Short mmCIF file of C-alpha atoms and ligand atoms in Angstrom, two decimals:
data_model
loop_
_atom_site.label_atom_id
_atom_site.label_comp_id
_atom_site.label_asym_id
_atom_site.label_seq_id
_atom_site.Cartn_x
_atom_site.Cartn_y
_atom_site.Cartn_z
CA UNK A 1 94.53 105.87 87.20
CA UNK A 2 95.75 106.34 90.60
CA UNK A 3 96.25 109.20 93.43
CA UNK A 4 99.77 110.06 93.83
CA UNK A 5 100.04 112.20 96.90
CA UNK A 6 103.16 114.81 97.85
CA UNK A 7 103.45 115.25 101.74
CA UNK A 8 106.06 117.23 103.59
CA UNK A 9 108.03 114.89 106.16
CA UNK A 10 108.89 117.13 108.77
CA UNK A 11 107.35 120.25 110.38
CA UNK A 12 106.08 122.06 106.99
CA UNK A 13 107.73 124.51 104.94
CA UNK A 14 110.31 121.90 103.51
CA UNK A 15 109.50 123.40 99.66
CA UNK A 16 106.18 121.45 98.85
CA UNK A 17 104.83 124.47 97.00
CA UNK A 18 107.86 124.34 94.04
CA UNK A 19 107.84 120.57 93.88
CA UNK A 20 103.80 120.56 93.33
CA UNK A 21 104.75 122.97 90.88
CA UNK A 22 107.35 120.98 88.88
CA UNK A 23 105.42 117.73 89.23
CA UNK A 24 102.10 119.32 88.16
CA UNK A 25 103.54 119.43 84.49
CA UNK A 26 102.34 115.22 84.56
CA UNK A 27 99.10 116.07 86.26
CA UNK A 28 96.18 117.41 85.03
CA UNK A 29 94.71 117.37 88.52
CA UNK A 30 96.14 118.94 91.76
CA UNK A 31 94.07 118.58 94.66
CA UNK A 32 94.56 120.21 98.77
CA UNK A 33 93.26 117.16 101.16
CA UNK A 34 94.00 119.05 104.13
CA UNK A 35 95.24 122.15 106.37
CA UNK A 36 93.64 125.59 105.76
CA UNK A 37 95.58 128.92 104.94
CA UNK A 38 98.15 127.99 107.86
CA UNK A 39 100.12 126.72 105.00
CA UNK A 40 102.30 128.99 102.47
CA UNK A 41 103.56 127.30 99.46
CA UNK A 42 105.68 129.69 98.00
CA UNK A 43 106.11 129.28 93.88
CA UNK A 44 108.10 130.99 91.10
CA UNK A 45 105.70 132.12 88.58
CA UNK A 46 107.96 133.83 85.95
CA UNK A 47 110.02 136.65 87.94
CA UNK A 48 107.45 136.84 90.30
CA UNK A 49 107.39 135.34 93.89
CA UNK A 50 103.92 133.84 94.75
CA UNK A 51 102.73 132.32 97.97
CA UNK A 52 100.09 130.13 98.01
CA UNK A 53 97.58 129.45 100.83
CA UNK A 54 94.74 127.82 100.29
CA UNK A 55 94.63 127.29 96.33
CA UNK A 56 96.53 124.37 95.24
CA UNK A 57 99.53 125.15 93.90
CA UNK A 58 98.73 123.24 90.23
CA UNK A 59 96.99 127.01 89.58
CA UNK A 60 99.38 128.49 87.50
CA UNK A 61 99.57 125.66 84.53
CA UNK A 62 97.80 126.25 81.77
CA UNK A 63 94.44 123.64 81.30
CA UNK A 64 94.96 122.35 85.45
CA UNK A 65 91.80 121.56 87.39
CA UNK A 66 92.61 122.33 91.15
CA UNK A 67 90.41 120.68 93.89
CA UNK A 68 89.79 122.21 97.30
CA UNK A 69 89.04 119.11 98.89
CA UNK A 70 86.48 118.67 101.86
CA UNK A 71 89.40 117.60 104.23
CA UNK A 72 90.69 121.38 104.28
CA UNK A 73 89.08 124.28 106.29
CA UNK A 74 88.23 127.69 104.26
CA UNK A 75 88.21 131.08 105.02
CA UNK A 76 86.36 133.03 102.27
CA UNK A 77 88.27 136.34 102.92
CA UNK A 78 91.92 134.80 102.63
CA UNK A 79 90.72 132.71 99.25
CA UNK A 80 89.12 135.80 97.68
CA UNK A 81 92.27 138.05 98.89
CA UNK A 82 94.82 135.05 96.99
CA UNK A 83 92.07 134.73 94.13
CA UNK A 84 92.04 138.20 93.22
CA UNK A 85 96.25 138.06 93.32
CA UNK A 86 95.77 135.51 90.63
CA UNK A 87 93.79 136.48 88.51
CA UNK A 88 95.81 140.00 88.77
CA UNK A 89 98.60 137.85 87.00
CA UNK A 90 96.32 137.00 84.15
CA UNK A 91 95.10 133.59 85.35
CA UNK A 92 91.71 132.27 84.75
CA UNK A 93 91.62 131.31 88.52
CA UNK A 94 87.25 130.70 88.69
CA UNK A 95 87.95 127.92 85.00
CA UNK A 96 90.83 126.27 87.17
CA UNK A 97 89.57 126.26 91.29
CA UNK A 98 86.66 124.09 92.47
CA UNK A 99 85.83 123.71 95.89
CA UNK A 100 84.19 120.74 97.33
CA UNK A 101 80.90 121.00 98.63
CA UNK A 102 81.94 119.41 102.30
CA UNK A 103 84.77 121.99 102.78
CA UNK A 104 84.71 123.35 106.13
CA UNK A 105 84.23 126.99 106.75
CA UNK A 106 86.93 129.47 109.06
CA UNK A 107 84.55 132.23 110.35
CA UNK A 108 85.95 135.08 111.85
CA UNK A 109 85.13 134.35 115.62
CA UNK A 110 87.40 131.05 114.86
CA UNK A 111 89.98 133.19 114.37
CA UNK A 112 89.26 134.96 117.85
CA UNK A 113 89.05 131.54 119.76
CA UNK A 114 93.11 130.77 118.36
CA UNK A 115 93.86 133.77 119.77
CA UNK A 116 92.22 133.63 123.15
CA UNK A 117 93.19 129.54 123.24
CA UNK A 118 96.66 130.91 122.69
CA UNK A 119 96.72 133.43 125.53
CA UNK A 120 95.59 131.44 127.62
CA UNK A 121 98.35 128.96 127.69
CA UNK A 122 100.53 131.43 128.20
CA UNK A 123 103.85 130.07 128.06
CA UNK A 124 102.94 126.75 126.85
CA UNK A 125 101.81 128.13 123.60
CA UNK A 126 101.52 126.34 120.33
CA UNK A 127 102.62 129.17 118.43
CA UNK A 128 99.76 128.94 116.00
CA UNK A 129 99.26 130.92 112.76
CA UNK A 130 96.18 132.12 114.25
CA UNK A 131 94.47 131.17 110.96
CA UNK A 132 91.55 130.04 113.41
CA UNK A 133 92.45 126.34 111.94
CA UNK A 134 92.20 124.52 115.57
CA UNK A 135 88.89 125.88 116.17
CA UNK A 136 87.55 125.49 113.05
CA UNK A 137 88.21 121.57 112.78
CA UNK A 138 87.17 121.21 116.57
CA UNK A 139 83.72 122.71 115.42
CA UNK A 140 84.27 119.71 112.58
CA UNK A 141 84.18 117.20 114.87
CA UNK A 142 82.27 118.82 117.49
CA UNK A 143 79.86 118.95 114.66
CA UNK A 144 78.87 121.91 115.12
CA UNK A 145 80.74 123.38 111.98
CA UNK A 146 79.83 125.69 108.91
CA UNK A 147 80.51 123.58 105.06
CA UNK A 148 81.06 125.44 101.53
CA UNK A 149 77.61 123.31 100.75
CA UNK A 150 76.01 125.55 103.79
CA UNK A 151 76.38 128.67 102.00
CA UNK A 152 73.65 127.98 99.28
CA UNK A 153 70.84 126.89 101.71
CA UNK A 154 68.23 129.26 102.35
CA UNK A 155 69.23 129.14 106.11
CA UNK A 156 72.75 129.70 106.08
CA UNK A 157 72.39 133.26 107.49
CA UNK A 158 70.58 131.16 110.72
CA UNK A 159 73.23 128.72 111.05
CA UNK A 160 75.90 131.34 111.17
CA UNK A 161 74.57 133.28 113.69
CA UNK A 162 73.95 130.04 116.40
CA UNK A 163 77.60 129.20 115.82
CA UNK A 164 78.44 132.61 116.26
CA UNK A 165 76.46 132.62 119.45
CA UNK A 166 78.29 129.53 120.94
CA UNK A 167 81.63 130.96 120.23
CA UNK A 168 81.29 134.45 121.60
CA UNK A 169 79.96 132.63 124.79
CA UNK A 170 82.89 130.40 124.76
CA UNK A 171 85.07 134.07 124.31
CA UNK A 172 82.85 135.31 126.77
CA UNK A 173 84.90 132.66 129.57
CA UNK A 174 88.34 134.29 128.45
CA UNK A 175 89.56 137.42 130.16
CA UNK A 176 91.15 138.11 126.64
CA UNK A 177 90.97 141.82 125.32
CA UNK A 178 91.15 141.54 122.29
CA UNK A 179 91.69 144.41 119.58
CA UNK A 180 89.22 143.60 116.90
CA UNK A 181 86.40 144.84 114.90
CA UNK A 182 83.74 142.02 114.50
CA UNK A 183 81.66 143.34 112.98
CA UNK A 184 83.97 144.85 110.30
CA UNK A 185 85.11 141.43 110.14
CA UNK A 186 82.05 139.70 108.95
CA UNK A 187 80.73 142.42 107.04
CA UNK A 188 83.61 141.60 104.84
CA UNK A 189 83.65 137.64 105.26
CA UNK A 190 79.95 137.70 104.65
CA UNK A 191 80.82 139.57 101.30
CA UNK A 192 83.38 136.98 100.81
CA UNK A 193 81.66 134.09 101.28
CA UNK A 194 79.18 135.36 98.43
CA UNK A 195 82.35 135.91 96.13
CA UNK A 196 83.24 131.87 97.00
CA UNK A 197 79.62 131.38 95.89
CA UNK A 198 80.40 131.94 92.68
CA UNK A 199 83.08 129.15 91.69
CA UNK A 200 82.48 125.63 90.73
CA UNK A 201 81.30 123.95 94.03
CA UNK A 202 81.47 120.42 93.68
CA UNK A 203 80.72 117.13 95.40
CA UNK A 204 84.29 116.07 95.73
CA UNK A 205 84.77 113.09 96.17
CA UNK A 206 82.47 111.65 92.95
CA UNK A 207 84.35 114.28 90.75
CA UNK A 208 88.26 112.91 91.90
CA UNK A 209 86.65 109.45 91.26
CA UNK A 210 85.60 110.56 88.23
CA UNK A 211 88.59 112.19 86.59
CA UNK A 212 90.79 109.07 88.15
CA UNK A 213 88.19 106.82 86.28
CA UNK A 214 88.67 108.76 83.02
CA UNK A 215 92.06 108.55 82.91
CA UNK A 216 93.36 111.83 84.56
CA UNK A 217 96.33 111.99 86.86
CA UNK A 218 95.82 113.45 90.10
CA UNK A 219 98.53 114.69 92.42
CA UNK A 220 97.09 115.35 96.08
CA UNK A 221 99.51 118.36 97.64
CA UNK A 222 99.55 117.60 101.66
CA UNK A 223 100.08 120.89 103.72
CA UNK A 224 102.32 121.54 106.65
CA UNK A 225 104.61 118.75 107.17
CA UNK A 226 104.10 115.01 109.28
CA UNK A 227 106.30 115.69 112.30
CA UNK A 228 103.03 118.57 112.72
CA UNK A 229 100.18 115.80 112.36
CA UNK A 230 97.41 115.71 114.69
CA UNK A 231 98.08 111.78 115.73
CA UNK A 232 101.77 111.43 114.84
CA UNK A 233 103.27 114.70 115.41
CA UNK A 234 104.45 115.95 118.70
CA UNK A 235 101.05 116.60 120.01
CA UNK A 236 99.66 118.97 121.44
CA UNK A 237 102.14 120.95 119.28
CA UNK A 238 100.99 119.70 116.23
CA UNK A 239 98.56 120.91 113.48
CA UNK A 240 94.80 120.30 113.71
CA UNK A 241 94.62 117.93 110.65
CA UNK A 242 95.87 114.58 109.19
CA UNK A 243 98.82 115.97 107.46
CA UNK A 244 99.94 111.60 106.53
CA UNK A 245 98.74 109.99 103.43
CA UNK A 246 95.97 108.58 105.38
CA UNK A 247 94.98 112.29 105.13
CA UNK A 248 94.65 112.15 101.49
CA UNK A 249 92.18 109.27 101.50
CA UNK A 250 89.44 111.47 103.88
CA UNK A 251 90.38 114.44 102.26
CA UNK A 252 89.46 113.93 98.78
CA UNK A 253 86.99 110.73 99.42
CA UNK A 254 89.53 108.32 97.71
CA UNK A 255 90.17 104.59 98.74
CA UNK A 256 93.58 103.66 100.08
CA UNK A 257 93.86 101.02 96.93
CA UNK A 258 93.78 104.15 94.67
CA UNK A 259 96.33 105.56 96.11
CA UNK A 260 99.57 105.30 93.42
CA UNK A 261 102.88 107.09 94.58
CA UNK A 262 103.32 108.83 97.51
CA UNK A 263 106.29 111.54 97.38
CA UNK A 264 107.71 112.48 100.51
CA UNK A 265 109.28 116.06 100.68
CA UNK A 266 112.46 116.77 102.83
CA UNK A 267 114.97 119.57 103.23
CA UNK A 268 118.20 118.64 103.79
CA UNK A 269 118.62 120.25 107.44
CA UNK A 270 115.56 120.83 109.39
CA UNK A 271 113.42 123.80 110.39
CA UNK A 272 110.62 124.05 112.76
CA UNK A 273 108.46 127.57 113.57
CA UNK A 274 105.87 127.97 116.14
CA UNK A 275 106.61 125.21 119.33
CA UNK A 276 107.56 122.26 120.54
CA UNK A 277 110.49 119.64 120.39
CA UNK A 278 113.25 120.01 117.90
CA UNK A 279 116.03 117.78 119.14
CA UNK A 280 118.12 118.63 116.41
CA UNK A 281 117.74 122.75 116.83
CA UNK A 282 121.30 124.92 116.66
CA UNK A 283 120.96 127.86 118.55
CA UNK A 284 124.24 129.06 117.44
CA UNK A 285 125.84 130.86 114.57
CA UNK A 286 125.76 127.35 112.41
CA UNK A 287 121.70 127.82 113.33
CA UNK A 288 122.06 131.24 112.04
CA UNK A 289 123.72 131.05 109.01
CA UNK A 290 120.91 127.91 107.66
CA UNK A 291 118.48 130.91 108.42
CA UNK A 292 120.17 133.46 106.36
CA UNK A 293 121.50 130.97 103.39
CA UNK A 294 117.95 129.37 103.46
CA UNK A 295 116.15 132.20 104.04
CA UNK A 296 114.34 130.55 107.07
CA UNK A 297 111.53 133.06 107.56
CA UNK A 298 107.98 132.26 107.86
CA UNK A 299 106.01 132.63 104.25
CA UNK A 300 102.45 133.23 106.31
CA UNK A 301 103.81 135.20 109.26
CA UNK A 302 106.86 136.36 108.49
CA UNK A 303 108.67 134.46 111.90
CA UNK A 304 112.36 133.50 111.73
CA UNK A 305 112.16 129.52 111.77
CA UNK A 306 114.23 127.47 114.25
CA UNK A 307 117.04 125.50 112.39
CA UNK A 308 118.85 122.52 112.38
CA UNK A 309 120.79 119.56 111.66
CA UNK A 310 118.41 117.30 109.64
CA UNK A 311 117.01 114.38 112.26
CA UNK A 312 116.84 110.86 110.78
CA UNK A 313 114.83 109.36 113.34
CA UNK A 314 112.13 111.34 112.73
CA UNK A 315 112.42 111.14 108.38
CA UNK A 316 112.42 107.49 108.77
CA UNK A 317 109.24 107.45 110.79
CA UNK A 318 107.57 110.14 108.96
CA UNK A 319 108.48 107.60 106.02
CA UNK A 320 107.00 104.43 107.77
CA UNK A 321 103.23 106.05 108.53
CA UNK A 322 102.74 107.46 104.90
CA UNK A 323 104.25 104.81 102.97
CA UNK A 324 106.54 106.80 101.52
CA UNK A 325 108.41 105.64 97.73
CA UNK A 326 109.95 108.31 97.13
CA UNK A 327 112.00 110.76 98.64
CA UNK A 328 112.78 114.99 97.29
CA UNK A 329 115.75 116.27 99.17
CA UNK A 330 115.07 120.32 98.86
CA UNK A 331 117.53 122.43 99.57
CA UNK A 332 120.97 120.86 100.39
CA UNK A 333 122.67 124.23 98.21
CA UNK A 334 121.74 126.00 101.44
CA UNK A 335 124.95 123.42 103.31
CA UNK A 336 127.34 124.25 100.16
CA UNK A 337 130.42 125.79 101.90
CA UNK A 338 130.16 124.07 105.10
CA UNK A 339 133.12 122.05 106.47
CA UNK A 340 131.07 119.38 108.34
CA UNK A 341 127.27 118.16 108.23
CA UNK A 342 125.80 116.03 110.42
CA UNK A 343 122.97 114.01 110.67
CA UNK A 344 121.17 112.85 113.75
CA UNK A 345 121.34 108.81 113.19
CA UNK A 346 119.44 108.35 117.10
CA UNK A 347 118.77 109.62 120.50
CA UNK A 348 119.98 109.84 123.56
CA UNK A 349 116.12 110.05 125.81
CA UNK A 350 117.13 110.63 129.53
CA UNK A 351 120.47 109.05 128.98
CA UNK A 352 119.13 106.14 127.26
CA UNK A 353 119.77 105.11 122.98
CA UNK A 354 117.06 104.81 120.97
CA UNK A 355 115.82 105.42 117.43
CA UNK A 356 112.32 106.17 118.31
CA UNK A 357 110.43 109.25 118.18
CA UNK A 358 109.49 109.59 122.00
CA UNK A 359 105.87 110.15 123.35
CA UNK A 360 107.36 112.78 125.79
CA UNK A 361 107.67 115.96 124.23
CA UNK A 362 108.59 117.49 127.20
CA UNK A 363 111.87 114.62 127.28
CA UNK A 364 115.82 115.12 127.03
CA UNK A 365 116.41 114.00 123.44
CA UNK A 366 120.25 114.41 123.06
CA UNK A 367 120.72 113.62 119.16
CA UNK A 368 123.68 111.11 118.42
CA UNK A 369 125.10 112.67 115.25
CA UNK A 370 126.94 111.57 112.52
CA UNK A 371 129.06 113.62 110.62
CA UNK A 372 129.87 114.67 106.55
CA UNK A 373 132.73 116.01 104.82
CA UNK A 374 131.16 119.33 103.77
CA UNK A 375 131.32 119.92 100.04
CA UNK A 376 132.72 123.14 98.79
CA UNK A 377 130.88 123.23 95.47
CA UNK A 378 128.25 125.61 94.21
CA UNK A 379 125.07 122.93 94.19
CA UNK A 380 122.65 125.44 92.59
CA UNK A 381 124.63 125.54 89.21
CA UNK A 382 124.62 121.80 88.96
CA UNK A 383 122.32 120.33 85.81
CA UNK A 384 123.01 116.23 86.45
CA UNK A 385 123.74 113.65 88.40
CA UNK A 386 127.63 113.64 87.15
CA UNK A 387 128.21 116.98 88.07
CA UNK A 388 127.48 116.32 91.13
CA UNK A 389 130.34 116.52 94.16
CA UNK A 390 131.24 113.21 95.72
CA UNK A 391 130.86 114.09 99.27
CA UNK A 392 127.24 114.91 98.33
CA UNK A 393 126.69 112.12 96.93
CA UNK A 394 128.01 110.12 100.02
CA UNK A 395 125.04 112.28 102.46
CA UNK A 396 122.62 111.02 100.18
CA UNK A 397 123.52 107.77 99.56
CA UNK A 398 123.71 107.52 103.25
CA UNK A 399 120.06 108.54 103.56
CA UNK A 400 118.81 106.24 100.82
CA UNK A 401 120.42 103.59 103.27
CA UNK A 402 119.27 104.51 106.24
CA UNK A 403 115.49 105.27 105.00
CA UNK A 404 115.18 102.43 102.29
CA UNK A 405 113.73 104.45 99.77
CA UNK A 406 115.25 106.52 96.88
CA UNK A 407 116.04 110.17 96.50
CA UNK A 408 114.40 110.42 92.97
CA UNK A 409 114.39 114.68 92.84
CA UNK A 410 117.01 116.75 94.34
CA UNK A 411 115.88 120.59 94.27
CA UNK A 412 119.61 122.44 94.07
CA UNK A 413 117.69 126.01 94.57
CA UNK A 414 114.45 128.18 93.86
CA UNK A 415 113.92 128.06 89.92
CA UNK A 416 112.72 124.79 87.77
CA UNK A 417 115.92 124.34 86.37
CA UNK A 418 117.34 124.01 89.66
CA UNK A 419 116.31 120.59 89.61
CA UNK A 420 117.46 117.24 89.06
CA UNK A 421 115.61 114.19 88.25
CA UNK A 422 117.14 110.99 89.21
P1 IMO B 1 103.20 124.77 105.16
O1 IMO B 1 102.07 124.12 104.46
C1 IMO B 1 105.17 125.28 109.03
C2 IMO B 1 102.68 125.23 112.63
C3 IMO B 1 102.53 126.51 113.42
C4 IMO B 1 102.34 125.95 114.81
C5 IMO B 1 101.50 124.71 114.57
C6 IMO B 1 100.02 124.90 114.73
O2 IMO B 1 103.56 126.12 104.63
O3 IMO B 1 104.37 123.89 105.30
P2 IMO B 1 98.11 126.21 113.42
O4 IMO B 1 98.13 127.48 112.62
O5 IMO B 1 97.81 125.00 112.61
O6 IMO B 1 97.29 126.35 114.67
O7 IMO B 1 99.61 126.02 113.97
O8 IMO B 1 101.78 124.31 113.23
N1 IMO B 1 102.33 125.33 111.20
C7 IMO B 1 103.23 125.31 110.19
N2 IMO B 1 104.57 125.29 110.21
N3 IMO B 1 104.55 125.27 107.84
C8 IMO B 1 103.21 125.26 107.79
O9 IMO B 1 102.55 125.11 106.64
C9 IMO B 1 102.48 125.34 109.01
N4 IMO B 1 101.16 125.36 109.31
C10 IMO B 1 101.10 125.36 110.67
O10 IMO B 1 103.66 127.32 113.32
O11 IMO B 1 103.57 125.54 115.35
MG1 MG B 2 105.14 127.32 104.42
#
């Protein structure tokens, strides 16, 4: 059996929480590989809303097995706080979460360091979720970090308090006041942490080889979106983690060769929040009105998202480093109405063409755009392919083209039915 992986392709929120959730009804298996509760995949589960942030979002199907995987950081307090939501609902959340034992911890002074690192550079801010994810996976690979396998050694108590140590001497180095109860704070994360103590922690990466060996489909749900990862995206305004299949492969402790399908999620405009290059951004009422019709507003902090036309360049290189085969347009009902769409087909960098992401994020990137014949239809209320309206059909087609690969799902609005499988 192989790994089939579902990655977002630009910068995150593009809808990967309902299309886990519609594809999770072929998987037994749903597995996070990366990212930490920076990510909000927001799901339907009956009339209820539900956003996800660290569980993956398989939870909700009856029978799943959902995988924490050791590429993701962890903060105890945030997965007891969405735990406890879920099992409010009536879901046997500790049968269908287990965590793997080389998980990386989020303490609460990493959350201190995002927000000191983020003062500091002032105006050239990420515009983190302040999560404490940068901090935590420099510890990673500073190796000085914390694992879910740490917490059930005799020492552990030791071990937290050295790291604690170096960071509050690091904070120490910041003129950064900030307004925060520590000690509060770890009272309750140490309480936490015991609560995480009492799932299933496993050693990851034998158990996915295991259930892939015995037959069991696994689907790995990527977080955040590539345009955001730590090598490809538009660093340093990027993520802290692989967010490209590659990612999947460290993550979970599978072998490239395993790796089966690899669905790449896309809206059908673009949205960015938190910094950093967005060539195609509208800061006009166009820009406005994709933030009201799609309800652009942050599902972990609540910020209004930057909008835009959707930017092939980037899709088609997004496409190229995961090996994407196939493509999930989310979305597009949000255009219905709309007299023109474009597309940005290339660049203009410093008065020069190109189709190539630039290095530079500081550059000029003028888009070249293409433009659509809007379609005045309602999308949301279509149930096939035939009911489809032609200009619609022409955007996509014109994607397909340009990209190489098919659009196999089209997601025409929030519910299940709203989507159709091509
Ligand atoms: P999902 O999984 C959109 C953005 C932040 C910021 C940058 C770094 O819901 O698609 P970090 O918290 O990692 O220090 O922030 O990345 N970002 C996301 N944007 N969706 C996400 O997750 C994001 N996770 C992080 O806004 O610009
Ligand atoms: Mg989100």
């Amino acid at each position: 059996m192989k790994l089939d992986v579902v990655l977002g392709l630009q910068w995150g929120d593009e809808g990967k929480g309902k299309i886990v959730d519609v594809l999770a009804a072929h998987y037994p298996v749903v597995a996070r590989f990366q990212g930490g509760p920076n990510a909000g995949h927001s799901i339907r589960f009956g009339d209820t809303a539900f956003v996800l942030h660290s569980v993956p979002s398989g939870v909700f199907r009856e029978g799943s097995i959902n995988i924490i995987g050791n590429g993701v950081v962890l903060d105890p307090s945030i997965f007891r706080t969405e735990c406890e939501a879920i099992g409010a609902l009536g879901i046997p959340v500790r049968e269908r979460v287990r965590i793997a034992r080389r998980t990386h911890l989020i303490v609460p002074t990493h959350k201190l360091l995002d927000a000191a690192d983020e003062a500091a550079l002032g105006k050239a801010k990420i515009g983190s979720t302040l999560k404490g994810i940068g901090p935590a996976y420099s510890d990673k690979t500073g190796r000085n970090g914390l694992r879910v396998g740490d917490l059930l050694e005799p020492d552990f108590r030791e071990k937290y308090e050295t790291l604690k140590r170096k960071h509050l001497a690091r904070l120490g180095q910041y003129d950064f006041p900030y307004p925060f109860d520590l000690e509060e704070a770890e009272r309750q994360w140490l309480r936490d942490a015991e609560y995480l103590k009492t799932f299933d922690i496993i050693d990851g990466e034998y158990e996915t080889n295991a259930l892939l060996d015995a037959g069991k489909a696994i689907l790995a749900e990527g977080a955040q979106g590539s345009m955001l990862d730590v090598d490809f995206g538009s660093y340093p305004f990027v993520t802290s983690s692989s967010t490209a299949c590659a990612g999947a492969c460290t993550g979970l402790g599978v072998a490239p060769s395993r790796i089966g399908r690899v669905y790449g999620v896309f809206k059908a405009y673009c949205t960015r929040v938190g910094s950093g290059p967005f060539p195609t951004e509208l800061g006009d009422a166009t820009g406005e009105m994709l933030r009201q019709r799609g309800h652009e507003f942050g599902a972990t902090t609540g910020r209004p998202r930057r909008t835009g036309w959707l930017d092939l360049p980037a899709l088609k290189y997004a496409v190229m480093i995961s090996g994407v085969t196939d493509l999930i347009m989310m979305k597009a009902d949000v255009l219905d109405g709309f007299d023109t769409v474009k597309v940005a087909c290339g660049y203009r960098v410093d008065g020069v063409r190109t189709d190539r992401v630039p290095y530079d994020v500081y550059a000029e990137v003028e888009p070249v755009y293409k433009e659509f014949k809007g379609w005045k239809a309602d999308l949301g209320s279509c149930r096939s392919e035939a009911e489809l309206p032609d200009e619609f059909k022409a955007y996509i087609a014109y994607i397909e083209q340009e990209t190489g690969i098919p659009v196999r799902i089209l997601s025409l609005g929030p519910d299940r039915a709203q989507t159709i499988i091509r």
